[in-house]
């Protein structure tokens, strides 16, 4: 029987344990999402949540797939970027598993994992990635041995912006899916729309979302939640698609890959599809379970790195909350 690589994801609100076979077959993760009763995520409360649920998640993913501990060939974990206390729980868990199962440990870059799981799932080869998640919004493409960040948010992540907007309407985390359904209901599935003006912040190849958040909150007070949700999505998604299109044009690449939790959004996917069709490119996105933060993508990147001979020594396994996408050498094809 083929062995598996176990992946531990703990950068923010989600603790997730996933697996991939040595030949690259993805297996769904077991995840637990920390949802605060009030306000945003407090890193230490999220970390406490992760500690509480960790051992149950590990046992359930391994037994669900009919594997035993002896089938595990390596343990991979998110080394960064992310919230320090949350990352530390995942790293400690991964160190413990690797030591007790006597298998190699590998610390990986969370952002790069979003790309690699998308490449595995969709078959696209050399994409521009629009990584739109809670904490991150980046447009990324491979140049030589690095994934380079071609553009990114200058303030908050787009998902974070949607969640904050939702919270002003008492909608708990994650707010993005609820905003999507409010926008869709209001526009009758996108068939009757009127787009109310909001700030549109593209700065060269970079983006910003705090201005649109403030404006959308006051728009919703005047025009209602549905109209504001629709316009908020239209403006903020269009800015991401504009930068992605320019990245395709600059790099000469012809595949756009969506990743991150906001890539679950049907309207963002539709906009990506339209833009790509218009310029003769193709748009791709993984299943929703692999768009949001998940342990399977961490296992998949660990698998790619181990294939190329990289492992992480214990003394090099410290977390790095500020780890940059372009600081990870890409040695695989
Ligand atoms: P991640 O940080 O990648 O795990 O993704 C979580 C973020 O994705 C949160 O900010 C969610 O609100 C957002 N999200 C999840 N589903 C959707 C959706 N359908 N539309 C917009 N945002 C979403
Ligand atoms: Mg993420």
Short mmCIF file of C-alpha atoms and ligand atoms in Angstrom, two decimals:
data_model
loop_
_atom_site.label_atom_id
_atom_site.label_comp_id
_atom_site.label_asym_id
_atom_site.label_seq_id
_atom_site.Cartn_x
_atom_site.Cartn_y
_atom_site.Cartn_z
CA UNK A 1 0.00 0.00 0.00
CA UNK A 2 1.20 3.48 -0.85
CA UNK A 3 2.36 5.68 2.02
CA UNK A 4 0.91 9.08 2.88
CA UNK A 5 2.13 12.51 3.90
CA UNK A 6 0.16 14.18 6.70
CA UNK A 7 -0.25 17.98 6.57
CA UNK A 8 -1.01 20.31 9.49
CA UNK A 9 -2.56 23.72 8.75
CA UNK A 10 -2.89 26.26 11.57
CA UNK A 11 -2.11 29.73 10.20
CA UNK A 12 -5.28 31.45 11.45
CA UNK A 13 -8.86 30.48 12.30
CA UNK A 14 -8.66 26.87 11.09
CA UNK A 15 -6.86 23.84 12.41
CA UNK A 16 -6.93 21.28 9.65
CA UNK A 17 -5.25 17.92 9.16
CA UNK A 18 -5.10 16.43 5.67
CA UNK A 19 -3.27 13.79 3.73
CA UNK A 20 -1.94 13.10 0.27
CA UNK A 21 -0.64 9.80 -1.07
CA UNK A 22 2.98 9.56 -2.20
CA UNK A 23 1.81 9.69 -5.81
CA UNK A 24 -0.24 12.85 -5.23
CA UNK A 25 -3.81 11.68 -4.59
CA UNK A 26 -5.48 14.29 -2.39
CA UNK A 27 -7.60 13.19 0.57
CA UNK A 28 -10.12 15.55 2.20
CA UNK A 29 -9.03 17.20 5.44
CA UNK A 30 -10.60 17.06 8.87
CA UNK A 31 -10.92 20.66 10.04
CA UNK A 32 -12.20 22.71 12.93
CA UNK A 33 -12.80 26.44 12.52
CA UNK A 34 -12.55 28.81 15.48
CA UNK A 35 -15.51 31.18 15.42
CA UNK A 36 -15.46 33.88 18.10
CA UNK A 37 -18.78 34.82 19.69
CA UNK A 38 -18.07 38.52 19.26
CA UNK A 39 -15.65 40.52 17.14
CA UNK A 40 -12.65 39.31 15.18
CA UNK A 41 -10.21 36.49 15.85
CA UNK A 42 -8.07 36.80 18.95
CA UNK A 43 -4.91 34.84 18.07
CA UNK A 44 -4.52 33.31 21.52
CA UNK A 45 -8.15 32.19 21.73
CA UNK A 46 -7.84 30.62 18.28
CA UNK A 47 -4.62 28.89 19.37
CA UNK A 48 -6.39 27.48 22.47
CA UNK A 49 -9.13 26.16 20.22
CA UNK A 50 -6.53 24.50 17.97
CA UNK A 51 -4.86 22.80 20.95
CA UNK A 52 -8.19 21.45 22.16
CA UNK A 53 -9.23 19.83 18.86
CA UNK A 54 -5.82 18.68 17.57
CA UNK A 55 -5.61 15.06 18.67
CA UNK A 56 -9.17 14.21 17.63
CA UNK A 57 -8.62 15.61 14.14
CA UNK A 58 -5.41 13.63 13.66
CA UNK A 59 -6.99 10.31 14.69
CA UNK A 60 -10.13 10.87 12.66
CA UNK A 61 -8.38 11.67 9.36
CA UNK A 62 -6.03 8.69 9.58
CA UNK A 63 -8.67 6.15 10.61
CA UNK A 64 -11.26 7.52 8.14
CA UNK A 65 -8.99 6.64 5.22
CA UNK A 66 -8.13 3.23 6.68
CA UNK A 67 -4.47 4.08 7.24
CA UNK A 68 -2.42 3.37 10.32
CA UNK A 69 0.46 5.36 11.75
CA UNK A 70 2.97 3.07 10.02
CA UNK A 71 1.70 4.24 6.60
CA UNK A 72 2.71 7.84 7.32
CA UNK A 73 5.96 8.75 5.52
CA UNK A 74 6.33 12.39 6.56
CA UNK A 75 4.62 15.21 8.46
CA UNK A 76 4.31 18.62 6.87
CA UNK A 77 3.18 21.85 8.57
CA UNK A 78 2.54 25.53 7.77
CA UNK A 79 5.65 27.36 8.94
CA UNK A 80 4.20 30.76 7.94
CA UNK A 81 2.87 33.29 7.21
CA UNK A 82 0.17 33.57 9.85
CA UNK A 83 -0.73 34.36 13.43
CA UNK A 84 2.14 33.43 15.77
CA UNK A 85 0.18 31.65 18.52
CA UNK A 86 -1.81 29.63 15.97
CA UNK A 87 1.27 28.68 13.93
CA UNK A 88 3.02 27.56 17.11
CA UNK A 89 0.27 25.03 17.93
CA UNK A 90 0.51 23.48 14.46
CA UNK A 91 4.32 23.39 14.53
CA UNK A 92 4.36 21.72 17.97
CA UNK A 93 1.80 19.18 16.86
CA UNK A 94 3.81 18.40 13.71
CA UNK A 95 7.09 18.07 15.65
CA UNK A 96 5.43 15.69 18.11
CA UNK A 97 3.90 13.55 15.36
CA UNK A 98 7.13 13.40 13.38
CA UNK A 99 9.12 12.40 16.46
CA UNK A 100 6.70 9.78 17.72
CA UNK A 101 6.09 8.27 14.27
CA UNK A 102 9.83 8.55 13.43
CA UNK A 103 9.24 10.19 10.04
CA UNK A 104 10.74 13.36 8.50
CA UNK A 105 9.33 16.79 9.33
CA UNK A 106 8.85 19.44 6.68
CA UNK A 107 7.86 23.07 7.26
CA UNK A 108 6.23 24.74 4.24
CA UNK A 109 4.98 28.11 3.01
CA UNK A 110 1.19 28.39 3.33
CA UNK A 111 0.77 30.67 0.28
CA UNK A 112 2.77 28.36 -1.96
CA UNK A 113 0.61 25.45 -0.75
CA UNK A 114 -2.49 27.19 -2.16
CA UNK A 115 -0.80 27.18 -5.59
CA UNK A 116 0.38 23.59 -5.46
CA UNK A 117 -2.96 22.13 -4.38
CA UNK A 118 -4.61 24.10 -7.19
CA UNK A 119 -2.11 22.79 -9.75
CA UNK A 120 -2.66 19.24 -8.50
CA UNK A 121 -6.45 19.51 -8.64
CA UNK A 122 -6.99 21.44 -11.85
CA UNK A 123 -4.07 20.27 -13.96
CA UNK A 124 -3.03 23.83 -14.84
CA UNK A 125 0.73 24.05 -15.24
CA UNK A 126 2.14 27.53 -14.96
CA UNK A 127 -0.66 29.78 -13.72
CA UNK A 128 -0.99 33.26 -12.40
CA UNK A 129 -2.56 32.71 -8.98
CA UNK A 130 -5.13 35.11 -7.59
CA UNK A 131 -4.84 34.23 -3.92
CA UNK A 132 -7.85 35.80 -2.24
CA UNK A 133 -8.30 34.72 1.34
CA UNK A 134 -9.14 36.11 4.76
CA UNK A 135 -5.73 37.52 5.62
CA UNK A 136 -4.05 37.61 2.19
CA UNK A 137 -4.73 39.01 -1.24
CA UNK A 138 -1.90 38.50 -3.69
CA UNK A 139 -1.35 37.97 -7.39
CA UNK A 140 1.49 35.51 -7.78
CA UNK A 141 3.37 33.92 -10.68
CA UNK A 142 6.42 31.75 -11.06
CA UNK A 143 9.58 33.34 -12.42
CA UNK A 144 12.53 30.95 -12.42
CA UNK A 145 12.90 29.36 -9.02
CA UNK A 146 10.48 31.58 -7.07
CA UNK A 147 6.82 32.39 -6.97
CA UNK A 148 6.93 36.19 -7.25
CA UNK A 149 4.30 38.48 -5.81
CA UNK A 150 3.29 40.75 -8.68
CA UNK A 151 0.66 42.65 -6.75
CA UNK A 152 -0.97 42.53 -3.35
CA UNK A 153 -3.18 44.32 -0.89
CA UNK A 154 -1.62 47.31 0.78
CA UNK A 155 -3.91 47.03 3.80
CA UNK A 156 -6.33 44.21 4.69
CA UNK A 157 -7.12 40.93 2.93
CA UNK A 158 -10.28 40.88 0.81
CA UNK A 159 -11.88 38.12 2.92
CA UNK A 160 -11.14 40.07 6.06
CA UNK A 161 -12.85 43.08 4.48
CA UNK A 162 -15.97 41.02 3.63
CA UNK A 163 -16.01 39.53 7.15
CA UNK A 164 -15.75 42.99 8.76
CA UNK A 165 -18.53 44.33 6.56
CA UNK A 166 -20.68 41.33 7.48
CA UNK A 167 -19.97 41.84 11.16
CA UNK A 168 -21.49 45.34 11.08
CA UNK A 169 -24.71 43.52 10.14
CA UNK A 170 -24.36 40.98 12.97
CA UNK A 171 -23.33 38.26 10.51
CA UNK A 172 -20.78 36.01 12.21
CA UNK A 173 -17.50 34.75 10.72
CA UNK A 174 -17.15 33.68 7.95
CA UNK A 175 -19.19 36.52 6.46
CA UNK A 176 -18.13 36.05 2.82
CA UNK A 177 -20.61 33.27 1.94
CA UNK A 178 -23.52 35.22 3.50
CA UNK A 179 -22.57 38.38 1.61
CA UNK A 180 -22.51 36.28 -1.56
CA UNK A 181 -26.05 35.02 -0.97
CA UNK A 182 -27.37 38.49 0.02
CA UNK A 183 -25.88 39.91 -3.21
CA UNK A 184 -27.31 37.09 -5.26
CA UNK A 185 -30.80 37.35 -3.72
CA UNK A 186 -30.87 41.11 -4.19
CA UNK A 187 -29.80 40.88 -7.82
CA UNK A 188 -32.06 37.91 -8.53
CA UNK A 189 -29.12 35.66 -9.33
CA UNK A 190 -27.26 38.43 -11.14
CA UNK A 191 -30.07 39.13 -13.60
CA UNK A 192 -31.26 42.51 -12.31
CA UNK A 193 -28.50 44.71 -11.04
CA UNK A 194 -27.64 48.30 -10.50
CA UNK A 195 -24.14 48.88 -9.34
CA UNK A 196 -23.89 51.65 -6.76
CA UNK A 197 -20.64 53.53 -6.74
CA UNK A 198 -17.96 52.66 -4.21
CA UNK A 199 -14.21 53.45 -4.03
CA UNK A 200 -12.13 51.35 -6.43
CA UNK A 201 -8.56 51.01 -5.23
CA UNK A 202 -6.03 49.68 -7.71
CA UNK A 203 -2.60 51.25 -7.20
CA UNK A 204 -0.43 50.05 -10.06
CA UNK A 205 -0.39 46.30 -9.43
CA UNK A 206 -1.47 46.65 -5.80
CA UNK A 207 -4.88 46.72 -4.16
CA UNK A 208 -6.50 48.20 -1.06
CA UNK A 209 -9.76 47.37 0.69
CA UNK A 210 -10.14 49.50 3.81
CA UNK A 211 -11.61 52.51 1.95
CA UNK A 212 -14.25 50.42 0.22
CA UNK A 213 -15.13 48.78 3.54
CA UNK A 214 -15.92 52.11 5.20
CA UNK A 215 -17.89 53.32 2.17
CA UNK A 216 -19.84 50.05 1.87
CA UNK A 217 -20.87 50.21 5.52
CA UNK A 218 -22.43 53.64 5.00
CA UNK A 219 -23.90 52.60 1.65
CA UNK A 220 -25.64 49.67 3.37
CA UNK A 221 -27.21 52.07 5.87
CA UNK A 222 -28.73 54.08 2.98
CA UNK A 223 -29.50 51.38 0.42
CA UNK A 224 -29.78 48.18 2.41
CA UNK A 225 -27.60 45.12 2.82
CA UNK A 226 -28.40 43.41 -0.48
CA UNK A 227 -27.57 46.39 -2.71
CA UNK A 228 -24.41 47.16 -0.75
CA UNK A 229 -23.29 43.49 -0.81
CA UNK A 230 -23.73 43.35 -4.57
CA UNK A 231 -21.83 46.57 -5.19
CA UNK A 232 -19.12 45.64 -2.72
CA UNK A 233 -18.51 42.34 -4.51
CA UNK A 234 -18.57 43.98 -7.96
CA UNK A 235 -16.02 46.65 -7.05
CA UNK A 236 -13.64 44.59 -4.95
CA UNK A 237 -13.67 41.54 -7.23
CA UNK A 238 -13.22 43.70 -10.34
CA UNK A 239 -10.09 45.22 -8.83
CA UNK A 240 -8.63 41.74 -8.21
CA UNK A 241 -9.52 40.63 -11.73
CA UNK A 242 -7.99 43.77 -13.22
CA UNK A 243 -4.66 43.15 -11.50
CA UNK A 244 -4.80 39.45 -12.44
CA UNK A 245 -5.40 40.35 -16.07
CA UNK A 246 -2.44 42.69 -16.07
CA UNK A 247 -0.32 39.94 -14.50
CA UNK A 248 -1.33 37.59 -17.34
CA UNK A 249 -0.42 40.26 -19.87
CA UNK A 250 2.96 41.10 -18.27
CA UNK A 251 4.08 37.50 -17.79
CA UNK A 252 2.65 36.12 -21.04
CA UNK A 253 1.05 33.25 -19.09
CA UNK A 254 -2.30 31.87 -20.17
CA UNK A 255 -3.78 30.25 -17.06
CA UNK A 256 -5.43 31.97 -14.11
CA UNK A 257 -5.80 29.93 -10.93
CA UNK A 258 -8.01 31.09 -8.05
CA UNK A 259 -7.16 30.12 -4.49
CA UNK A 260 -8.03 31.12 -0.93
CA UNK A 261 -11.45 31.12 0.73
CA UNK A 262 -12.84 33.99 -1.37
CA UNK A 263 -12.22 31.81 -4.44
CA UNK A 264 -15.31 29.85 -3.30
CA UNK A 265 -17.38 32.81 -4.51
CA UNK A 266 -19.44 32.14 -7.64
CA UNK A 267 -19.35 35.74 -8.84
CA UNK A 268 -15.55 35.96 -8.53
CA UNK A 269 -15.26 32.72 -10.50
CA UNK A 270 -17.62 34.07 -13.15
CA UNK A 271 -15.62 37.29 -13.52
CA UNK A 272 -12.39 35.29 -13.80
CA UNK A 273 -13.96 33.11 -16.47
CA UNK A 274 -15.18 36.08 -18.51
CA UNK A 275 -11.84 37.90 -18.34
CA UNK A 276 -9.90 34.78 -19.33
CA UNK A 277 -12.22 33.95 -22.23
CA UNK A 278 -11.88 37.48 -23.56
CA UNK A 279 -8.10 37.19 -23.73
CA UNK A 280 -7.81 33.55 -24.82
CA UNK A 281 -6.66 32.32 -21.42
CA UNK A 282 -8.21 29.67 -19.15
CA UNK A 283 -9.57 30.07 -15.60
CA UNK A 284 -9.22 27.36 -12.96
CA UNK A 285 -10.18 26.83 -9.36
CA UNK A 286 -9.98 23.86 -7.02
CA UNK A 287 -12.97 22.40 -5.15
CA UNK A 288 -14.15 24.63 -2.31
CA UNK A 289 -12.65 22.35 0.33
CA UNK A 290 -9.21 23.05 -1.21
CA UNK A 291 -9.80 26.81 -1.64
CA UNK A 292 -10.23 27.47 2.06
CA UNK A 293 -7.34 26.76 4.42
CA UNK A 294 -6.86 22.99 4.61
CA UNK A 295 -4.29 20.46 5.77
CA UNK A 296 -4.36 18.59 2.45
CA UNK A 297 -2.64 21.46 0.62
CA UNK A 298 0.09 21.52 3.27
CA UNK A 299 0.57 17.76 2.79
CA UNK A 300 0.72 18.26 -0.99
CA UNK A 301 3.42 20.93 -0.81
CA UNK A 302 5.32 18.79 1.72
CA UNK A 303 5.16 15.92 -0.76
CA UNK A 304 6.60 18.08 -3.57
CA UNK A 305 9.42 19.34 -1.36
CA UNK A 306 10.32 15.90 0.03
CA UNK A 307 10.43 14.48 -3.50
CA UNK A 308 13.14 17.07 -4.14
CA UNK A 309 15.01 15.98 -1.02
CA UNK A 310 14.17 18.81 1.37
CA UNK A 311 13.34 18.12 5.03
CA UNK A 312 13.25 20.48 8.00
CA UNK A 313 15.63 19.82 10.89
CA UNK A 314 14.21 20.30 14.37
CA UNK A 315 16.43 23.34 14.96
CA UNK A 316 15.10 24.93 11.74
CA UNK A 317 11.46 24.25 12.49
CA UNK A 318 10.64 27.56 14.20
CA UNK A 319 7.58 29.30 12.79
CA UNK A 320 7.88 32.48 10.72
CA UNK A 321 4.71 34.61 10.93
CA UNK A 322 6.08 37.00 8.27
CA UNK A 323 7.25 34.37 5.76
CA UNK A 324 7.00 35.80 2.23
CA UNK A 325 5.72 33.90 -0.79
CA UNK A 326 8.91 34.70 -2.72
CA UNK A 327 11.29 33.54 0.01
CA UNK A 328 10.62 29.85 -0.73
CA UNK A 329 12.83 28.31 -3.44
CA UNK A 330 10.77 26.31 -5.95
CA UNK A 331 12.80 23.25 -6.87
CA UNK A 332 10.05 21.11 -8.39
CA UNK A 333 8.44 21.43 -11.83
P1 LIG B 1 -9.18 31.34 4.12
O1 LIG B 1 -8.58 32.50 4.89
O2 LIG B 1 -8.48 31.08 2.82
O3 LIG B 1 -9.41 30.10 4.91
O4 LIG B 1 -10.64 31.80 3.69
C1 LIG B 1 -11.56 32.32 4.61
C2 LIG B 1 -12.13 33.58 4.02
O5 LIG B 1 -12.85 33.25 2.83
C3 LIG B 1 -13.10 34.28 4.93
O6 LIG B 1 -12.77 35.64 4.92
C4 LIG B 1 -14.45 34.02 4.30
O7 LIG B 1 -15.40 35.03 4.52
C5 LIG B 1 -14.08 33.95 2.82
N1 LIG B 1 -15.06 33.20 2.03
C6 LIG B 1 -15.41 31.90 2.14
N2 LIG B 1 -16.39 31.60 1.27
C7 LIG B 1 -16.66 32.75 0.57
C8 LIG B 1 -17.57 33.10 -0.47
N3 LIG B 1 -18.42 32.22 -0.97
N4 LIG B 1 -17.56 34.37 -0.90
C9 LIG B 1 -16.69 35.28 -0.41
N5 LIG B 1 -15.83 35.01 0.58
C10 LIG B 1 -15.81 33.77 1.06
MG1 LIG B 2 -4.96 30.63 3.18
#
